[in-house]
Coordinates of C-alpha atoms and ligand atoms in Angstrom, one line a residue:
X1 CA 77.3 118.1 104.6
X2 CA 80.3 119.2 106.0
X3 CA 80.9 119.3 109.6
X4 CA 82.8 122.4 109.9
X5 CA 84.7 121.5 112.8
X6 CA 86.3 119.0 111.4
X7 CA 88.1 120.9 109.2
X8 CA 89.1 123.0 112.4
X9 CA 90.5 120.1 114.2
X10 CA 92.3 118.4 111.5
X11 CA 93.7 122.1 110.6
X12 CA 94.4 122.4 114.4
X13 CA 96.4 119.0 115.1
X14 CA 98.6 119.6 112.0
X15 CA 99.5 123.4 113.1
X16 CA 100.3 121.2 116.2
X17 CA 102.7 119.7 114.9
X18 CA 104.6 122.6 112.7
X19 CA 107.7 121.9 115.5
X20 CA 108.1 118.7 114.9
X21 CA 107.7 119.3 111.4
X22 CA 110.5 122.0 111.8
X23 CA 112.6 119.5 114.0
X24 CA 113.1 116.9 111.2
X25 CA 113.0 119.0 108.3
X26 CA 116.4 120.7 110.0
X27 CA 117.9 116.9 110.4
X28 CA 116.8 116.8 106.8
X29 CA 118.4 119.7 105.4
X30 CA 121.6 118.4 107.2
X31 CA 121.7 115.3 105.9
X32 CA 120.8 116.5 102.0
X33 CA 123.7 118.7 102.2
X34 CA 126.0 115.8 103.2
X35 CA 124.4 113.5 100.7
X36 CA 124.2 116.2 98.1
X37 CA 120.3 115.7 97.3
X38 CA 116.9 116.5 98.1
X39 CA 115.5 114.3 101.1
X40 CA 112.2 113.2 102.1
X41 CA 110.7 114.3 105.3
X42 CA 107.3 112.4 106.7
X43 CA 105.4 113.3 109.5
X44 CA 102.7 111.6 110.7
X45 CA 99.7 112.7 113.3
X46 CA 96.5 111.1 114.1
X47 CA 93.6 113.3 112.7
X48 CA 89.6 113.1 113.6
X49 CA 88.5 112.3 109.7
X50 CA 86.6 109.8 108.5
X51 CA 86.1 109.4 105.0
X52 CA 89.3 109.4 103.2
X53 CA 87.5 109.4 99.9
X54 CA 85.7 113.1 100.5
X55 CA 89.1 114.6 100.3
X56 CA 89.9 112.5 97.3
X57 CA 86.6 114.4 96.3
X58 CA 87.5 117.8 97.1
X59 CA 90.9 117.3 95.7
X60 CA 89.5 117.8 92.4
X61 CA 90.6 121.3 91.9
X62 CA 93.6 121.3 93.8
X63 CA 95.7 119.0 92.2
X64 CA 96.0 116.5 89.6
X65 CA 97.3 113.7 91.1
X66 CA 95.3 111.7 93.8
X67 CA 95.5 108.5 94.6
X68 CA 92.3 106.1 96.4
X69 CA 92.3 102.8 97.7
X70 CA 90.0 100.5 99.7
X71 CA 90.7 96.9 100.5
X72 CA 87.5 95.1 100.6
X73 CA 85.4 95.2 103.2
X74 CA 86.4 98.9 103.7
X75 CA 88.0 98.0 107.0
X76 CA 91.6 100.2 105.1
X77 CA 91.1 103.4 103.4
X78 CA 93.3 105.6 101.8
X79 CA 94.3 109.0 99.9
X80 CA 96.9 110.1 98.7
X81 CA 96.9 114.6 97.2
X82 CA 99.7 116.1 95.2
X83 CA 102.9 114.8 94.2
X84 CA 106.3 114.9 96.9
X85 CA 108.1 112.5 94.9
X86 CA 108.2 110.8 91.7
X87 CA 109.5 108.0 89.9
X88 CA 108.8 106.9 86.7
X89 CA 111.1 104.3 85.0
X90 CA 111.3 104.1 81.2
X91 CA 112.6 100.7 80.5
X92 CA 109.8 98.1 80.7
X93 CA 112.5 95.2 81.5
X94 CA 113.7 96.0 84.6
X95 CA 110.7 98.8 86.0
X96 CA 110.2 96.7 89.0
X97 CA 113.6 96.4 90.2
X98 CA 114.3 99.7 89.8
X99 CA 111.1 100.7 91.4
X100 CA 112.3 99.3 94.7
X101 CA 116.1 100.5 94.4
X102 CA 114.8 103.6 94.5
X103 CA 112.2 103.1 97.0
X104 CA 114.6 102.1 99.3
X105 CA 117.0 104.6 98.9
X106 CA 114.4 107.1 99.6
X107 CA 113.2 105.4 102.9
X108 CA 117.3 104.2 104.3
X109 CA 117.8 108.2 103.5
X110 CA 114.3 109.9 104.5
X111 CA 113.2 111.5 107.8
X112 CA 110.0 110.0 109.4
X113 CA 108.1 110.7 112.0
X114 CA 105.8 108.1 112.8
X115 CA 104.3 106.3 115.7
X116 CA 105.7 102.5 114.8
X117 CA 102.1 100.9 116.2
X118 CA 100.6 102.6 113.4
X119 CA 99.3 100.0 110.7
X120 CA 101.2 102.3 107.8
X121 CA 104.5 103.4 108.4
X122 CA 105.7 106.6 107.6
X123 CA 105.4 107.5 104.0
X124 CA 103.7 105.7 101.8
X125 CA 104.2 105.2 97.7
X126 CA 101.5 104.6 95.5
X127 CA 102.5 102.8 92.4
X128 CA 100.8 101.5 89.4
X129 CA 102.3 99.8 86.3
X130 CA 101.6 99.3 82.7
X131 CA 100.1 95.8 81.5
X132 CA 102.5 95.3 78.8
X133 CA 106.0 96.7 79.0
X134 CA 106.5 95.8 74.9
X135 CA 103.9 97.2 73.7
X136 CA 104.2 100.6 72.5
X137 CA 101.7 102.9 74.2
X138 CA 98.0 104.9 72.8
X139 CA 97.8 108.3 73.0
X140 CA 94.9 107.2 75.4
X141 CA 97.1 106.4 78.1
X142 CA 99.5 109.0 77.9
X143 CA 99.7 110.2 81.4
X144 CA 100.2 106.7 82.8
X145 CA 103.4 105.5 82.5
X146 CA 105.3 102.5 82.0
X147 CA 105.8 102.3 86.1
X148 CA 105.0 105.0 88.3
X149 CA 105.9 105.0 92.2
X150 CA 104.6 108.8 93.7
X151 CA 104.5 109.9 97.5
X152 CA 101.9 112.1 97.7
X153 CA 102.3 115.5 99.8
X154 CA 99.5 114.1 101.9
X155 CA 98.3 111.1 102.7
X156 CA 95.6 109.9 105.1
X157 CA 95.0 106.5 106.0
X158 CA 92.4 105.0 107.8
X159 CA 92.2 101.6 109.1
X160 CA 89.4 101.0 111.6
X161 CA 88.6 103.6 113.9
X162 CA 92.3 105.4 113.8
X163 CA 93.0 107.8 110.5
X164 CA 96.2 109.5 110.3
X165 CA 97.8 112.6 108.2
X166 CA 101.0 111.9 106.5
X167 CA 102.3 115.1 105.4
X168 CA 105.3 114.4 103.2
X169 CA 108.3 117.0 101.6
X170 CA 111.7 117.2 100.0
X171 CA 113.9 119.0 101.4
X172 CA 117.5 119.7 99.7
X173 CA 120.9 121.7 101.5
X174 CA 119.5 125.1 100.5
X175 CA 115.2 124.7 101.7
X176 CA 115.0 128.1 104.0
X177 CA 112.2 127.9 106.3
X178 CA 110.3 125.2 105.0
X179 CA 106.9 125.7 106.6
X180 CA 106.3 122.1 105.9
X181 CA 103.1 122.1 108.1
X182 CA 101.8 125.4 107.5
X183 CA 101.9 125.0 104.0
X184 CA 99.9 121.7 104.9
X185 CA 97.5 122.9 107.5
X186 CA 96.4 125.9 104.4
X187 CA 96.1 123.0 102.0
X188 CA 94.1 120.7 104.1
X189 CA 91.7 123.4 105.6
X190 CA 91.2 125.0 101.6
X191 CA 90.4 121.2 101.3
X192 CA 88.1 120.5 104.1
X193 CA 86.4 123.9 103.7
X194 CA 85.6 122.8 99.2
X195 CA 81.7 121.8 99.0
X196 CA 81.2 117.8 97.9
X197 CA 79.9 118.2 94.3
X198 CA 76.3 116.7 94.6
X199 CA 76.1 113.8 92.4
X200 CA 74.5 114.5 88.5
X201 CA 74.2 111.6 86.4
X202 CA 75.9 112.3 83.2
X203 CA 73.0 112.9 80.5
X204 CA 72.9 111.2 77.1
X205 CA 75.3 108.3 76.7
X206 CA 76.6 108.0 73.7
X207 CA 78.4 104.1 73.2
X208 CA 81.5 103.9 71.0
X209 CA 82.4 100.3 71.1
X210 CA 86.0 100.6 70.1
X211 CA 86.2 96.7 68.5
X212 CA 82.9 95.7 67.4
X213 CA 81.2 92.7 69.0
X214 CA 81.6 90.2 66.2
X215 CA 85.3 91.0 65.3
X216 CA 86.3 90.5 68.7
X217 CA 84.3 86.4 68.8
X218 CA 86.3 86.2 65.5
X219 CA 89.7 87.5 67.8
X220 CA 88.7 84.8 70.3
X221 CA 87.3 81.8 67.9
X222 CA 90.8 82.3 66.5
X223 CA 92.2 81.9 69.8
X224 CA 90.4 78.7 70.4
X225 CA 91.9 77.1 67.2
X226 CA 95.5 78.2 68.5
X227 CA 94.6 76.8 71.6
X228 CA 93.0 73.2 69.9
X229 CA 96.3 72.9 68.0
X230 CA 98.4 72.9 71.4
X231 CA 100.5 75.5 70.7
X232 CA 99.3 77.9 73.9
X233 CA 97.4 76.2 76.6
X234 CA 95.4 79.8 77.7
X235 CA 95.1 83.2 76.4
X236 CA 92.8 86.0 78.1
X237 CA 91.4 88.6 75.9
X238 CA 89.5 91.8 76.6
X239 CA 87.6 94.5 74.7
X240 CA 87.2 98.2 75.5
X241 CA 83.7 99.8 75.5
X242 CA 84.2 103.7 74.9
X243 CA 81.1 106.2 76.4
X244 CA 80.7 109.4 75.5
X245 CA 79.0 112.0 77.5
X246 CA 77.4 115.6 77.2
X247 CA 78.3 116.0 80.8
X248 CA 81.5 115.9 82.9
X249 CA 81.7 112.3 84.9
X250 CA 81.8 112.6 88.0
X251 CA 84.7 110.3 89.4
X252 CA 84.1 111.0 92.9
X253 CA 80.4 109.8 92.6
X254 CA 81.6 107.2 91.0
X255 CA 83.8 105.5 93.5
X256 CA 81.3 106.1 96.2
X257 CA 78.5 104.0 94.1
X258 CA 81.1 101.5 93.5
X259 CA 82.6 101.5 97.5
X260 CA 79.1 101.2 98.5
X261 CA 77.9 98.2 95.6
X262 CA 81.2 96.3 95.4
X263 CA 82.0 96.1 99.5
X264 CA 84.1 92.7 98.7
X265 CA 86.2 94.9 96.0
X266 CA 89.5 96.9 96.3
X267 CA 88.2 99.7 94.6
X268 CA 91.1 102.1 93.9
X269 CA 91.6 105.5 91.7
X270 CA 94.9 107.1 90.6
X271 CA 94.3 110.7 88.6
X272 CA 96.7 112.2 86.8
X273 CA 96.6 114.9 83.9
X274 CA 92.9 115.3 82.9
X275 CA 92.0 111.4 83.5
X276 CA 91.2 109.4 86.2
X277 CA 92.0 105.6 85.9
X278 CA 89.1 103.5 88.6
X279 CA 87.9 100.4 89.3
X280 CA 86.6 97.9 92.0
X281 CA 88.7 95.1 91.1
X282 CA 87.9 91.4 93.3
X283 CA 91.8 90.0 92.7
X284 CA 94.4 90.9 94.8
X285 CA 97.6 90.7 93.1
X286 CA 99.7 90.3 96.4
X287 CA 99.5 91.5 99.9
X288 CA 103.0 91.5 102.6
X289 CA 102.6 92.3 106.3
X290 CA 105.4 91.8 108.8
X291 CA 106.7 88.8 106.2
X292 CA 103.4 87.5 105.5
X293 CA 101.9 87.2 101.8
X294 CA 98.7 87.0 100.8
X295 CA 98.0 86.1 97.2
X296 CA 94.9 85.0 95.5
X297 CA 93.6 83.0 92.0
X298 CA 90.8 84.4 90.4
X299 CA 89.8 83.0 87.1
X300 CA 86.3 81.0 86.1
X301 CA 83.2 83.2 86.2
X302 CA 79.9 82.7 86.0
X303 CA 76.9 85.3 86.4
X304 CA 74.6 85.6 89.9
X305 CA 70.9 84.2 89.7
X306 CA 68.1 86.0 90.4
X307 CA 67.3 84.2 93.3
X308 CA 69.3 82.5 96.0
X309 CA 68.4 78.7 94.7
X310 CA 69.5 80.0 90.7
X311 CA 72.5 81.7 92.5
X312 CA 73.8 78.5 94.2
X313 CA 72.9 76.2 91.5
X314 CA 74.9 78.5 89.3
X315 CA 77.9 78.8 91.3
X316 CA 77.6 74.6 91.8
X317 CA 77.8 74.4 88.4
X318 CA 81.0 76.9 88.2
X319 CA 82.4 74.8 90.8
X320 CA 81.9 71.7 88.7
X321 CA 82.7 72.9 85.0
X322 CA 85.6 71.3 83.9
X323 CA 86.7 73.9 81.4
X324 CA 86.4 76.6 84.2
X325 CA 88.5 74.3 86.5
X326 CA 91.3 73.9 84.2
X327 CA 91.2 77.9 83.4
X328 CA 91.6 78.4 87.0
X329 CA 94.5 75.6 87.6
X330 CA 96.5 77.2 85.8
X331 CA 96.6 80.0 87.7
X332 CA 97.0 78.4 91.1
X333 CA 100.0 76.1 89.6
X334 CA 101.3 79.7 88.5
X335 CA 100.9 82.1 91.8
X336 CA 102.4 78.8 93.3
X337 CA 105.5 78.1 91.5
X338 CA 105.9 82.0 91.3
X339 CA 105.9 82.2 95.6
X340 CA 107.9 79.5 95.8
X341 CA 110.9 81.0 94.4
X342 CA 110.7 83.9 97.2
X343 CA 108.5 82.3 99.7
X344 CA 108.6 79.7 102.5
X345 CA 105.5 77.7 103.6
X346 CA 103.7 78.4 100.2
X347 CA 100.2 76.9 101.0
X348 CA 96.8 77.0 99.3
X349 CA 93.3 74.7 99.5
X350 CA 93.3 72.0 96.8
X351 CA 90.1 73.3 95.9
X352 CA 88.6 76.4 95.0
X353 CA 86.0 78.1 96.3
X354 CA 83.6 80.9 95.2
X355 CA 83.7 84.6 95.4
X356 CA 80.6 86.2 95.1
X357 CA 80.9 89.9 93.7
X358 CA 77.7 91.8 92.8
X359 CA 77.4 90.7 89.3
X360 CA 79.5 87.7 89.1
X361 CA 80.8 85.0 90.8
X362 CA 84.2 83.1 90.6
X363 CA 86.5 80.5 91.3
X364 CA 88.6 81.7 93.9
X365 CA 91.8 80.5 95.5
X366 CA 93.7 82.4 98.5
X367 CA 97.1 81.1 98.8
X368 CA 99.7 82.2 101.7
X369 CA 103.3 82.0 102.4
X370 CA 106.2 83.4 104.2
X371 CA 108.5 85.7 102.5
X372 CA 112.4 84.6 102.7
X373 CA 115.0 87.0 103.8
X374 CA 116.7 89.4 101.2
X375 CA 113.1 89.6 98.8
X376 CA 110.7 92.4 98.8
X377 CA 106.8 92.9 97.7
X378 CA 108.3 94.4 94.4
X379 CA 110.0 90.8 93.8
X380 CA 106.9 89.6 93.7
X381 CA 104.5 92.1 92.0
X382 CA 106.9 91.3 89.3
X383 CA 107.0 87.7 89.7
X384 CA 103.4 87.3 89.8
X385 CA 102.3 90.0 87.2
X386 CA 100.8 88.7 84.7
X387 CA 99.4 86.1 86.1
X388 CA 97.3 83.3 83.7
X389 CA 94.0 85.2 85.2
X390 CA 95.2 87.8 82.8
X391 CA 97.9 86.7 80.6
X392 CA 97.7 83.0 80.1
X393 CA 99.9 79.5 79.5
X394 CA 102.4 79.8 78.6
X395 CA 103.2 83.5 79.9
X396 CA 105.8 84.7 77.2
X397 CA 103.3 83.0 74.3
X398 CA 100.3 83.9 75.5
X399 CA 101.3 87.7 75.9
X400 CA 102.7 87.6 72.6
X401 CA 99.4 86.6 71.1
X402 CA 97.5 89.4 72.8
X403 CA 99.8 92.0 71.7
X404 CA 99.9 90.6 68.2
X405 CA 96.1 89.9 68.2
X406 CA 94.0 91.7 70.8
X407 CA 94.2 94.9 69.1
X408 CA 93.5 97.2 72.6
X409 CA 96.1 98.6 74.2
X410 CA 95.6 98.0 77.7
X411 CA 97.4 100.5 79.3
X412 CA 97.1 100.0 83.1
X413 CA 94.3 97.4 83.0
X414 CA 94.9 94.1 84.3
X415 CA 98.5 95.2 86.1
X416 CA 99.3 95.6 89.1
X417 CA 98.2 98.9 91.1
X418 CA 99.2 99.4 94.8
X419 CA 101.1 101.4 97.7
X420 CA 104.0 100.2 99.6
X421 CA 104.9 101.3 103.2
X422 CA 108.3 102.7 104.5
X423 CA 108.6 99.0 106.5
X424 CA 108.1 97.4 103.0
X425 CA 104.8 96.4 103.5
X426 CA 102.0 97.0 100.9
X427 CA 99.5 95.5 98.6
X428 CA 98.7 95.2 95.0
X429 CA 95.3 94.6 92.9
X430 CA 95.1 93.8 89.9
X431 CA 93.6 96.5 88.2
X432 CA 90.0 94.8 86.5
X433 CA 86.7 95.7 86.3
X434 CA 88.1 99.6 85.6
X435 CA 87.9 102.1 83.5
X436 CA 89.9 105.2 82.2
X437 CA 87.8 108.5 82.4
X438 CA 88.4 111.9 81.0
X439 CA 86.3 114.4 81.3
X440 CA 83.9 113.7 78.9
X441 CA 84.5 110.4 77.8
X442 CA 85.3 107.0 79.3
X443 CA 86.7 103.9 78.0
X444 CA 85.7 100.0 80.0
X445 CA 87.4 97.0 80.0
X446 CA 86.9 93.8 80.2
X447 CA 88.4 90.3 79.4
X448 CA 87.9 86.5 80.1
X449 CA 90.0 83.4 80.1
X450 CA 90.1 81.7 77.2
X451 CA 90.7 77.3 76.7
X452 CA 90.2 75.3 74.1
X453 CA 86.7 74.6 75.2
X454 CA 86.0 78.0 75.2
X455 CA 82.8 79.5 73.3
X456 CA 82.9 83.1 71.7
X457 CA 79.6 83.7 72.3
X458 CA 79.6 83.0 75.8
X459 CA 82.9 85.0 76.3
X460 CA 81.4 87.8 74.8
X461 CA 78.6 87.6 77.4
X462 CA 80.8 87.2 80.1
X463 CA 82.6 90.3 79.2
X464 CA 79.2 92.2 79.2
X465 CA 78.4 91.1 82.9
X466 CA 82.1 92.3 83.8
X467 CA 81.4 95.5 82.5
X468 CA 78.3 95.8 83.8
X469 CA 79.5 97.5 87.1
X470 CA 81.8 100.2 86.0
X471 CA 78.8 100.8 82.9
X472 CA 76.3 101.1 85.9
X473 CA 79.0 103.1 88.2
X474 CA 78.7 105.6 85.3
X475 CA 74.9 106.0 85.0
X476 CA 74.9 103.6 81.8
X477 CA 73.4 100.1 81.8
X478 CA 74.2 96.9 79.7
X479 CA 71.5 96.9 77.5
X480 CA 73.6 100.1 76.0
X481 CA 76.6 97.8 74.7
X482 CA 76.8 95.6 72.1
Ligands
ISC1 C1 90.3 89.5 82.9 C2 89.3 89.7 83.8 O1 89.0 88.8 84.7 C3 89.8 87.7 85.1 C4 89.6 87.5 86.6 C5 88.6 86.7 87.0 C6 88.0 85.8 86.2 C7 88.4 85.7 84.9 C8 87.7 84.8 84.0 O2 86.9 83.9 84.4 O3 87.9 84.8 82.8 C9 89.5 86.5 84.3 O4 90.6 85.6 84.4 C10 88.5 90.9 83.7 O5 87.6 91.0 84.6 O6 88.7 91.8 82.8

């Protein structure tokens, strides 16, 4: 239920702050006309809400694009409603160099008001990327570009106990009034004041595996032969699982069962159009605070037990399994070499340890460093994308065989999705264990790291477990896919 004063106060503190929203949008329409373009103005106020995923919720019918994020643990939360500012470069070579040239520009010539202790300054942009720049893209995937980096009109973060309101605008040398606040006072209070849909299970699932179960072992038995005769060293591979349902999903449901299931998860969602592409992904890509990176290797899986002695004799054995080492070496030696060029003090343990995520558990590897003067988290998103956890050895050959082979397109899944901050700082997932919903239907993915000693049967298996959570997020179960 909705507390209705909520709504009041969070209306109330950002009427508060129409003056101050006035103030800079003046400085702003000063400085656009000497620049001759629009400029971004960002104010930011602590508001009473909790739960920045209800207002993703209620967004629903406001606006197409919204943007959520959790890092795991749920200590960070954010949304992000409507569109400010856009960016959306078209050639794949260069999309994340350009990303931050004009992510920069925006910042050195925005207006923000901010309290620097905050943990996010100023505005933030939410960015996502395609998986394959090369390959040409499905009409499934339409609305998600090749890069995307979009400031939402408002944004509220919440880190710990403190949330803020980021209220965000152009401006440009002829804006009259520009009622910045006002306009976002009337959004947020029709926001606050929209009823949480009750959750309802979509009824009768239909499954449409797109590839079916025994072509894809062939895709992958074919892989291992490649891989025998030494010409690539690792390939990953995934399949797409489509569902079909008579009812509308419910996205918003969806996260919640995931935020609540998959605590250890970054579990994001970025809508745009009619879709909504969502997942509760256990890698992070990269992280940079105040110069320090955080970066992780995820690769080697193996499924929970049913009880705690099953589950650690399982993950023992994970630990122990030579082909899963290997598969996850590579992608230590990788994240390594990749940080190194950028990075001082690059450090990680010489063995892995094991993540334990609801359905599956994994070889993990957290490896820091120190980022060097001059490079930003955009240098190495697209460094460290793709990484062997979902490309493979080596990089250029490996991603050559998936797009000549794989026969999927992957869209966004498996690339990096994130937000940066007006200081630079930010962090990136990598966008697994997802799927992209429409309104009535939904399409899964899932891949695994394939060796030479790899098994297509087992692969296959592994790729059901993966899928198991976004197939249960969605009121479907395993049994349901091939
Ligand atoms: C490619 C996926 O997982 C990667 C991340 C962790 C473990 C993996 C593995 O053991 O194969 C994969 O490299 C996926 O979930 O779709």
């Amino acid at each position: 239920m909705t507390n209705p004063l909520i709504g009041v106060r969070v209306t109330t503190a950002t009427l508060r702050e129409v003056p101050r929203m006035e103030a800079a949008a003046d400085v702003a329409r000063q400085r656009a006309r000497e620049l001759g373009r629009p400029v971004l103005v960002s104010i930011t106020t602590r508001v009473g809400l909790r739960d920045p995923l209800a207002l993703f919720a209620r967004g629903a019918g406001v606006t197409h694009n919204r943007f959520f994020w959790s890092t795991p643990a749920a200590d960070f939360e954010l949304t992000g409603l409507g569109a400010a500012w856009s960016f959306t470069p078209t050639s794949g070579a260069d999309r994340f160099a350009v990303s931050a040239a004009a992510w920069k520009q925006l910042v050195s010539e925005a207006v923000i008001d901010a309290d620097p202790e905050l943990p996010v300054q100023g505005p933030v942009a939410v960015a996502g990327f395609r998986f394959d720049p090369d390959q040409p893209p499905s009409d499934l995937w339409r609305d998600y570009p090749m890069a995307l980096l979009m400031v939402p009109r408002l944004l509220i973060v919440r880190h710990g106990d403190v949330t803020t309101l980021t209220v965000n605008g152009m401006v440009d040398a002829h804006s009259s009034t520009l009622a910045l606040g006002a306009a976002a006072a009337r959004r947020l209070q029709a926001l606050i004041g929209l009823p949480l849909r009750p959750r309802r299970p979509p009824l009768d699932l239909q499954v449409d595996v797109s590839l079916d179960p025994e072509t894809w072992k062939a895709i992958v038995a074919n892989a291992v032969s490649e891989l025998r005769a030494g010409t690539l060293e690792k390939v990953v591979l995934a399949r797409a699982v489509r569902l079909r349902s008579t009812e509308p999903f419910d996205t918003a449901a969806t996260l919640h069962g995931l935020r609540r299931d998959y605590p250890h998860t970054f579990v994001f969602a970025v809508a745009r159009g009619g879709r909504t592409f969502l997942g509760a992904s256990p890698e992070r890509l990269v992280a940079l605070r105040n110069g320090a990176v955080a970066a992780s290797a995820l690769a080697g899986t193996a499924p929970r037990g049913k009880t705690p002695d099953e589950d650690a004799a399982l993950a023992a054995a994970l630990l122990q399994s030579a082909k899963d080492r290997a598969e996850h070496a590579f992608v230590v030696q990788m994240i390594r070499s990749a940080l190194a060029e950028y990075c001082d003090a690059v450090q990680a343990p010489s063995t892995p340890e094991i993540m334990r995520v609801r359905n599956v558990q994994h070889l993990f590897t957290p490896i820091t460093a120190c980022i060097r003067a001059g490079y930003d988290i955009f240098d190495l998103v697209g460094r460290l994308h793709p990484t062997p956890a979902v490309g493979g050895k080596p990089g250029p050959a490996a991603l050559a065989w998936i797009r000549d082979h794989e026969r999927l397109d992957r869209g966004w899944y498996a690339a990096p999705v994130g937000w940066v901050d007006a200081r630079g700082d930010g962090e990136f997932a990598v966008a697994l264990r997802s799927a992209l919903i429409g309104r009535r239907e939904a399409t899964l993915f899932a891949g695994c790291g394939i060796v030479a000693a790899s098994d297509p049967e087992r692969e296959l298996t592994e790729t059901r477990i993966k899928l198991r959570a976004m197939l249960e997020a969605l009121g479907a179960s395993e049994e349901m896919i091939g």
